[in-house]
DNA sequence: AAAAAAAACTGCGAAAAGGCAGTTTTTGAG
DNA sequence: CTCAAAAACTGCCTTTTCGCAGTTTTTTTT
């Protein structure tokens, strides 16, 4: 997984992560401070790299790997708000005037992160309208997704939310040999879908009996994507997410 | 309510709406196209000025009045995602490449709106890093609020969500003579809290019996803000919203 | 001011979701 | 490969939430 680590120059100039918002907005000779002060972080699977409530020091971009972003609620119950992959930004408001991270983040597999300090980032943003504009679009898109999720959790049944989650993982991470490329525990499915582990297990059982999915321990394959989509389609008047 | 309409020059230069993100980023002699092409819209109470799924033509800023922003789900059930007041932006992604509005918006009282086309806005954003930066901060803040709302709806009981809604309205719109400055129907409370009209009514009844609030038809006053805050405090580890 | 319409309210039974406790399967460490 | 710990699973009962149906109050219209 980390075989490429040594090839990754700590500078962005040689980085081939085309989805990175910073990388695609680099102007020759500009933002040297930002790039020079970038740090690369290596996280093992399960390692938490943003602590909820900790002092903000900057913003992360995933160079390689996957992570979950969450908030902790009552009785330590986790609400996963997003899964992130290569090129994506993590660390809301790791800039501006905010003091503390409102979210936590944990690597779901061995992961490489680029870390930028908020001071250098802020300077770059205020000097590069295109970069600010792209960041704005990123947040506007995330807001759209999140507001849709509010509706989803509020209006769908548990079964529908579990299906919605399966389709989201399928869409975002894809499959290999029919199996979803991101393996999660039942508890993590529950934490994203806003329900309990038992309900996810029960729903998976039903879907399996109905021939819509297959589960081999933690590896899940979806047999009939269209049937699942159809089951929740009545909720999605105007949607991408 | 509209007595000031005639005093509002259609230009931003004389506008005294200090909370307006456009107004506070005007640079002398710049963004003339944006300002000159601004349109002012007059909405009566109850009037819908953004249709869900309609073609995007731009973005609105409230000059005067209040509005609700919502998404329609199954069986036409509304999920209110936000209430907006003077100076606030409405019309997510009324710029960029999006084609359709993912949200609807309705005026909650007689309201004046400033409307900017997406072309002129985009031009201004790409030429003014500070404006883009401020817009980015707005969306990042809204994202924070929205992701917190996901957790709230997912983890709180109905009673707690209703209390959370009351406190949100109190915080955002304040009170006059003890009564909340925004009057909503029970159905609208339910649509924001993610429950049904009946449950809101039942909760209001209980809170009234317990001496925590008072209701005079649609006018609501909160007697004991601290007690309400205390009841939901265990959910809010790290929070503002 | 009266009538009509809309909103608020209440009780009750039904459905959905949750939570516990015990069993089986899978995973990961040595 | 073995064993211990973690995760997955199932049944059963409890709690929460929902939704209907009928009544009362408030608001709006004429």
XYZ file of C-alpha atoms (C1' of nucleotides) in Angstrom:
542
model
C 0.000 0.000 0.000
C 2.835 2.366 0.827
C 5.106 1.240 -1.904
C 4.965 4.662 -3.542
C 5.835 6.613 -0.464
C 9.447 7.138 -1.401
C 8.483 8.417 -4.823
C 6.319 11.146 -3.355
C 8.422 14.239 -3.218
C 7.316 16.394 -0.350
C 6.785 19.163 -2.892
C 3.510 19.405 -4.753
C 5.264 20.126 -8.024
C 5.947 16.466 -8.771
C 2.703 15.194 -7.288
C 0.477 13.371 -9.731
C -2.686 13.545 -7.668
C -4.834 15.211 -10.303
C -7.889 15.394 -8.089
C -6.100 17.550 -5.540
C -7.591 21.025 -5.430
C -4.283 22.577 -4.421
C -2.322 20.792 -7.096
C -4.672 21.829 -9.881
C -4.486 25.492 -8.840
C -0.739 25.870 -8.575
C 0.620 28.786 -10.496
C 4.267 28.640 -11.390
C 6.429 30.402 -8.835
C 3.472 31.096 -6.609
C 2.424 29.660 -3.264
C 5.955 28.577 -2.517
C 5.408 29.023 1.192
C 2.331 26.851 1.126
C 4.056 24.053 -0.726
C 7.320 24.235 1.155
C 5.555 23.976 4.459
C 3.362 21.085 3.458
C 3.867 17.990 5.580
C 3.169 14.420 4.618
C 1.582 12.217 7.243
C 1.495 8.455 7.260
C -1.504 6.876 8.980
C -2.100 3.232 9.725
C -5.527 1.696 9.394
C -7.667 2.727 12.338
C -5.493 5.681 13.295
C -7.284 8.885 14.216
C -5.631 11.932 12.649
C -8.183 14.581 13.607
C -9.492 14.687 17.149
C -12.912 16.186 17.682
C -12.584 19.347 19.715
C -8.825 19.656 19.224
C -7.232 22.955 18.293
C -7.373 23.574 14.566
C -3.989 23.647 12.958
C -4.842 23.193 9.325
C -6.378 21.124 6.630
C -5.658 17.679 5.183
C -5.846 16.289 1.695
C -5.767 12.546 1.128
C -2.924 11.603 -1.173
C -3.618 7.902 -0.934
C -6.106 5.869 1.105
C -9.549 6.259 2.635
C -10.987 7.808 5.781
C -14.200 8.386 7.688
C -15.268 11.761 9.056
C -17.560 11.725 12.078
C -19.086 13.534 15.043
C -19.562 12.020 18.443
C -22.948 12.361 20.093
C -24.693 11.096 23.171
C -23.187 8.043 24.915
C -20.245 8.260 22.560
C -22.437 7.292 19.635
C -20.730 8.102 16.353
C -22.405 9.795 13.410
C -20.330 9.333 10.281
C -20.943 12.331 8.037
C -18.726 11.429 5.137
C -16.284 8.915 3.698
C -13.294 10.388 1.866
C -10.870 9.090 -0.744
C -7.819 10.256 -2.723
C -7.764 13.962 -3.519
C -10.458 14.914 -1.033
C -10.270 17.597 1.609
C -10.671 16.794 5.292
C -10.760 19.200 8.199
C -13.591 21.602 7.834
C -12.749 25.084 8.414
C -9.116 24.268 8.968
C -8.733 27.944 8.187
C -10.447 31.183 9.072
C -11.239 32.002 12.628
C -12.418 28.661 13.972
C -10.569 27.359 16.961
C -11.592 23.738 17.292
C -12.289 20.899 14.893
C -15.990 20.069 14.996
C -15.292 16.629 13.503
C -12.992 13.685 13.994
C -11.332 11.645 11.251
C -9.968 8.089 11.200
C -8.077 6.289 8.426
C -9.956 3.249 7.135
C -6.846 1.772 5.560
C -3.177 2.734 5.498
C -3.303 6.325 4.283
C -1.022 9.160 3.187
C -2.114 12.685 4.021
C -0.867 16.105 2.934
C -1.160 18.632 5.705
C -1.262 22.413 5.215
C -1.201 24.954 8.020
C -4.084 27.351 8.196
C -1.866 30.408 8.002
C -0.209 29.416 4.755
C -3.471 28.189 3.318
C -5.260 31.398 4.150
C -2.544 33.424 2.496
C -2.789 31.294 -0.640
C -6.574 31.537 -0.710
C -6.608 35.315 -0.425
C -4.089 35.610 -3.243
C -5.643 33.147 -5.634
C -9.288 33.712 -6.495
C -9.482 30.519 -8.509
C -8.309 28.469 -5.549
C -10.843 30.154 -3.255
C -13.516 29.663 -5.880
C -12.761 25.951 -6.190
C -12.736 25.541 -2.428
C -16.067 27.339 -2.301
C -17.486 24.928 -4.873
C -16.209 21.988 -2.843
C -17.979 23.219 0.274
C -21.133 24.127 -1.644
C -21.253 20.599 -3.042
C -20.684 19.069 0.354
C -23.416 21.286 1.751
C -25.780 20.048 -0.909
C -24.946 16.452 -0.019
C -25.267 17.078 3.678
C -28.605 18.854 3.421
C -29.853 15.981 1.370
C -28.657 13.585 4.027
C -30.679 15.485 6.622
C -33.761 14.766 4.542
C -32.736 11.159 4.004
C -32.243 10.405 7.684
C -35.392 12.260 8.578
C -37.725 10.667 6.055
C -36.436 7.245 5.044
C -37.062 4.025 6.943
C -34.119 2.078 8.335
C -34.204 -0.328 5.404
C -34.168 2.546 2.923
C -31.294 4.265 4.685
C -29.241 1.079 4.647
C -29.908 0.697 0.924
C -29.010 4.346 0.398
C -25.727 3.752 2.209
C -24.896 0.687 0.115
C -25.531 2.654 -3.075
C -23.404 5.548 -1.820
C -20.447 3.254 -1.093
C -20.931 1.561 -4.439
C -21.056 4.871 -6.311
C -18.146 6.456 -4.494
C -15.713 3.575 -4.149
C -16.830 1.151 -6.854
C -16.355 -2.609 -6.941
C -13.675 -5.180 -7.737
C -14.820 -8.656 -8.774
C -18.295 -7.608 -7.720
C -17.310 -6.714 -4.172
C -17.438 -3.174 -2.808
C -13.980 -1.601 -2.659
C -14.548 -0.233 0.833
C -15.102 -2.780 3.589
C -16.828 -1.486 6.684
C -18.110 -3.086 9.851
C -21.867 -3.369 10.386
C -21.425 -0.785 13.106
C -19.918 1.666 10.604
C -22.800 1.125 8.198
C -25.107 1.879 11.119
C -23.172 4.993 12.099
C -23.485 6.367 8.594
C -27.112 5.328 8.069
C -28.144 6.676 11.468
C -29.340 3.433 13.030
C -28.036 0.521 15.106
C -25.756 -2.356 14.281
C -28.580 -4.857 14.805
C -30.856 -3.108 12.331
C -28.123 -3.129 9.684
C -27.588 -6.850 10.274
C -31.312 -7.537 10.004
C -31.582 -5.492 6.811
C -28.568 -7.204 5.235
C -30.163 -10.558 6.084
C -33.396 -9.595 4.356
C -31.650 -8.192 1.286
C -29.624 -11.371 1.061
C -32.722 -13.574 1.254
C -34.311 -11.460 -1.459
C -31.291 -12.016 -3.697
C -30.432 -8.318 -3.914
C -27.013 -8.482 -2.268
C -24.537 -11.050 -1.058
C -22.374 -10.886 2.048
C -19.282 -12.918 2.708
C -18.381 -11.767 6.158
C -17.356 -8.129 5.711
C -17.227 -8.292 1.934
C -20.416 -7.190 0.277
C -21.542 -7.402 -3.299
C -24.636 -5.851 -4.780
C -26.430 -8.118 -7.243
C -29.152 -5.787 -8.382
C -28.209 -2.125 -8.198
C -31.268 -1.072 -10.197
C -33.692 -2.812 -7.868
C -32.103 -1.075 -4.888
C -32.190 2.272 -6.664
C -35.821 1.718 -7.550
C -36.708 1.075 -3.932
C -35.500 4.491 -2.811
C -36.232 6.401 -6.027
C -39.472 7.892 -4.746
C -37.421 9.919 -2.273
C -35.179 11.449 -4.872
C -37.080 14.022 -6.837
C -34.109 16.153 -7.754
C -30.902 14.498 -6.977
C -27.374 13.456 -7.518
C -25.599 13.385 -4.126
C -42.931 46.473 6.188
C -42.070 47.780 2.740
C -41.961 51.394 3.683
C -38.285 51.596 2.832
C -38.592 50.167 -0.626
C -38.409 53.481 -2.400
C -35.295 54.420 -0.499
C -33.460 51.354 -1.703
C -31.515 52.384 -4.727
C -31.153 49.450 -7.056
C -27.405 49.984 -6.798
C -25.475 48.359 -3.972
C -23.469 51.526 -3.395
C -26.129 53.149 -1.239
C -27.271 49.937 0.408
C -26.865 49.883 4.162
C -27.201 46.148 4.602
C -23.929 45.640 6.426
C -24.348 41.887 6.730
C -24.443 41.457 2.960
C -21.403 39.577 1.749
C -21.443 41.359 -1.609
C -21.810 44.783 -0.081
C -18.923 44.294 2.316
C -16.608 43.200 -0.493
C -17.253 45.974 -2.961
C -14.166 47.643 -4.239
C -14.611 51.092 -5.656
C -15.061 51.030 -9.409
C -15.094 47.258 -9.489
C -17.881 44.763 -10.114
C -19.935 47.372 -11.934
C -21.534 44.733 -14.125
C -22.568 42.703 -11.096
C -24.158 45.661 -9.372
C -25.777 47.151 -12.434
C -27.428 43.877 -13.272
C -28.711 43.246 -9.797
C -32.471 42.984 -9.583
C -34.631 43.619 -6.556
C -37.514 41.250 -5.975
C -40.510 41.865 -3.793
C -42.089 38.763 -2.244
C -45.290 38.501 -0.284
C -45.578 36.237 2.716
C -45.937 32.651 1.562
C -44.580 33.295 -1.907
C -42.125 30.749 -3.296
C -39.190 32.429 -5.029
C -37.032 29.367 -5.681
C -38.658 26.261 -7.144
C -37.000 22.955 -6.399
C -35.678 21.468 -9.602
C -35.982 24.704 -11.590
C -33.178 25.922 -13.819
C -30.571 27.842 -11.867
C -30.371 31.464 -12.826
C -28.507 32.927 -9.911
C -28.324 33.598 -6.236
C -30.422 35.652 -3.819
C -29.542 37.745 -0.807
C -32.239 38.822 1.615
C -32.328 42.596 1.960
C -35.271 42.559 4.312
C -37.487 39.776 5.642
C -37.286 36.076 6.414
C -37.479 32.848 4.451
C -37.371 29.074 4.783
C -35.214 26.818 2.625
C -36.424 23.263 2.125
C -36.300 20.018 0.172
C -39.302 17.963 -0.751
C -39.222 14.257 -0.008
C -41.566 11.319 -0.140
C -45.313 12.097 -0.278
C -44.472 15.755 -0.682
C -43.134 15.856 2.863
C -41.014 18.946 3.401
C -37.662 18.978 5.134
C -36.733 22.521 6.119
C -32.946 22.767 6.095
C -32.539 26.368 7.109
C -34.267 29.593 8.051
C -32.734 32.771 6.624
C -32.843 36.424 7.572
C -31.468 39.784 6.386
C -28.079 39.621 4.718
C -28.115 35.876 4.189
C -27.475 34.016 0.968
C -30.096 31.722 -0.543
C -29.763 29.528 -3.604
C -26.998 27.081 -3.154
C -24.784 26.722 -6.008
C -26.522 29.465 -7.908
C -23.237 29.596 -9.751
C -20.763 27.151 -11.188
C -21.902 24.321 -13.354
C -25.053 23.222 -11.595
C -28.183 23.209 -13.670
C -31.040 22.862 -11.219
C -31.817 24.189 -7.759
C -31.723 21.314 -5.281
C -33.797 23.349 -2.812
C -36.940 25.449 -2.701
C -37.397 28.735 -0.830
C -40.509 30.486 0.479
C -40.811 33.919 2.097
C -42.112 33.715 5.671
C -43.097 37.361 5.703
C -43.080 40.165 3.136
C -39.518 40.111 1.896
C -37.125 42.042 -0.346
C -34.542 40.060 -2.247
C -31.481 41.050 -4.239
C -30.931 38.762 -7.196
C -27.611 38.284 -8.995
C -27.164 36.258 -12.165
C -24.715 33.417 -12.018
C -22.622 34.739 -14.886
C -21.980 38.114 -13.298
C -21.470 36.557 -9.907
C -18.975 34.054 -11.225
C -17.015 36.811 -12.921
C -16.914 38.789 -9.693
C -15.866 35.762 -7.655
C -13.007 34.887 -9.974
C -11.747 38.475 -9.865
C -12.040 39.038 -6.140
C -10.307 36.518 -3.916
C -11.700 38.076 -0.749
C -15.258 37.699 -2.021
C -14.627 34.057 -2.959
C -12.969 33.509 0.393
C -15.928 34.970 2.278
C -18.358 32.908 0.234
C -16.274 29.838 0.986
C -16.448 30.614 4.702
C -20.209 30.997 4.469
C -20.576 27.581 2.866
C -18.082 25.983 5.243
C -20.084 27.327 8.185
C -23.335 26.122 6.722
C -21.743 22.729 6.138
C -20.735 22.590 9.755
C -24.278 23.405 10.826
C -25.773 20.912 8.421
C -23.487 18.062 9.437
C -24.353 18.769 13.013
C -28.020 18.638 12.107
C -27.508 15.187 10.609
C -26.266 14.048 13.983
C -29.056 15.849 15.806
C -31.825 14.277 13.754
C -30.180 10.907 13.932
C -29.519 10.785 17.658
C -31.953 13.032 19.501
C -35.459 12.020 20.564
C -38.427 13.928 19.181
C -38.712 15.988 22.345
C -35.040 16.909 22.187
C -35.266 17.888 18.521
C -38.238 20.131 19.212
C -36.328 21.798 22.045
C -33.309 22.154 19.770
C -35.513 23.842 17.176
C -36.987 26.259 19.715
C -33.499 27.222 20.869
C -32.340 27.671 17.262
C -35.225 30.038 16.476
C -34.614 31.885 19.722
C -30.899 32.254 19.030
C -31.263 33.253 15.406
C -34.295 35.530 15.484
C -34.484 36.642 19.114
C -37.553 37.739 21.038
C -39.755 40.790 21.500
C -41.707 41.103 24.746
C -40.708 37.531 25.473
C -42.203 36.120 22.255
C -40.079 34.608 19.493
C -39.667 36.989 16.569
C -40.375 34.292 14.020
C -43.827 32.716 14.123
C -44.133 29.338 12.505
C -46.904 26.788 12.235
C -46.603 23.528 14.180
C -46.156 21.847 10.819
C -43.129 24.051 10.084
C -41.594 23.222 13.450
C -42.106 19.565 12.564
C -40.589 19.988 9.100
C -37.458 21.494 10.603
C -37.207 19.076 13.540
C -37.794 16.072 11.308
C -41.002 14.791 12.903
C -44.763 15.181 12.587
C -47.124 18.022 13.445
C -48.791 15.910 16.146
C -45.522 15.194 17.901
C -44.652 18.892 17.980
C -48.078 19.656 19.448
C -47.681 16.952 22.091
C -44.199 18.207 22.979
C -45.347 21.825 23.226
C -48.162 20.674 25.541
C -45.713 18.907 27.824
C -43.272 21.810 27.883
C -46.141 24.131 28.701
C -47.324 21.920 31.578
C -43.761 21.843 32.867
C -43.626 25.634 32.825
C -40.737 25.791 30.382
C -42.539 27.606 27.570
C -45.824 29.337 26.918
C -47.897 29.261 23.752
C -50.584 31.727 22.770
C -51.777 30.263 19.538
C -48.826 30.677 17.166
C -46.880 32.969 19.454
C -44.371 31.177 21.595
C -42.299 32.359 24.494
C -39.561 30.468 26.244
C -39.616 30.856 30.018
C -36.527 28.907 30.884
C -33.890 28.885 28.164
C -31.274 27.414 30.475
C -33.424 24.452 31.436
C -34.043 23.692 27.762
C -30.357 24.038 26.974
C -29.514 21.742 29.862
C -31.848 19.078 28.557
C -30.006 18.782 25.246
C -26.539 19.698 26.485
C -25.347 16.107 26.687
C -25.539 15.956 22.899
C -23.365 18.966 22.323
C -19.796 18.100 23.096
C -18.221 20.603 20.766
C -20.683 23.022 19.433
C -21.979 26.341 18.348
C -24.350 25.868 15.359
C -69.603 40.212 12.437
C -70.583 35.730 10.623
C -69.161 31.919 8.053
C -65.701 29.132 6.153
C -61.230 27.435 6.139
C -57.083 26.378 8.306
C -54.549 25.194 12.189
C -54.157 23.263 16.724
C -55.177 19.701 19.772
C -56.271 14.795 21.916
C -56.805 9.877 22.390
C -55.903 5.508 20.780
C -54.189 1.658 18.315
C -50.486 0.197 14.925
C -45.987 0.045 13.212
C -41.195 0.888 13.407
C -37.124 0.986 15.703
C -34.354 0.046 19.607
C -31.890 -2.694 23.101
C -30.597 -6.807 25.656
C -28.830 -11.401 26.028
C -27.068 -15.373 24.284
C -24.916 -17.954 20.140
C -22.117 -18.437 16.125
C -18.718 -16.905 12.916
C -14.741 -14.309 11.581
C -10.479 -12.049 12.347
C -5.993 -11.321 13.865
C -2.106 -12.248 16.962
C 1.319 -15.404 18.376
C -2.455 -23.575 13.069
C -4.559 -22.380 17.402
C -6.778 -19.545 20.453
C -8.772 -15.387 22.146
C -11.079 -11.357 21.034
C -14.010 -9.004 18.086
C -17.697 -8.903 15.029
C -21.841 -10.805 13.200
C -26.154 -12.726 13.986
C -30.970 -13.978 16.080
C -35.010 -13.917 18.977
C -37.748 -11.513 22.020
C -39.617 -7.826 24.472
C -39.876 -2.626 25.307
C -40.103 1.935 23.931
C -40.741 5.403 20.728
C -42.883 7.351 17.061
C -46.440 7.547 13.789
C -50.950 8.308 11.773
C -55.817 8.365 11.793
C -60.137 10.346 13.239
C -62.732 13.401 15.613
C -63.008 18.011 18.313
C -61.864 22.635 19.400
C -59.651 26.915 18.553
C -57.769 30.423 15.622
C -57.399 32.828 11.406
C -59.048 34.518 7.163
C -62.546 35.791 3.972
C -66.713 37.862 2.620
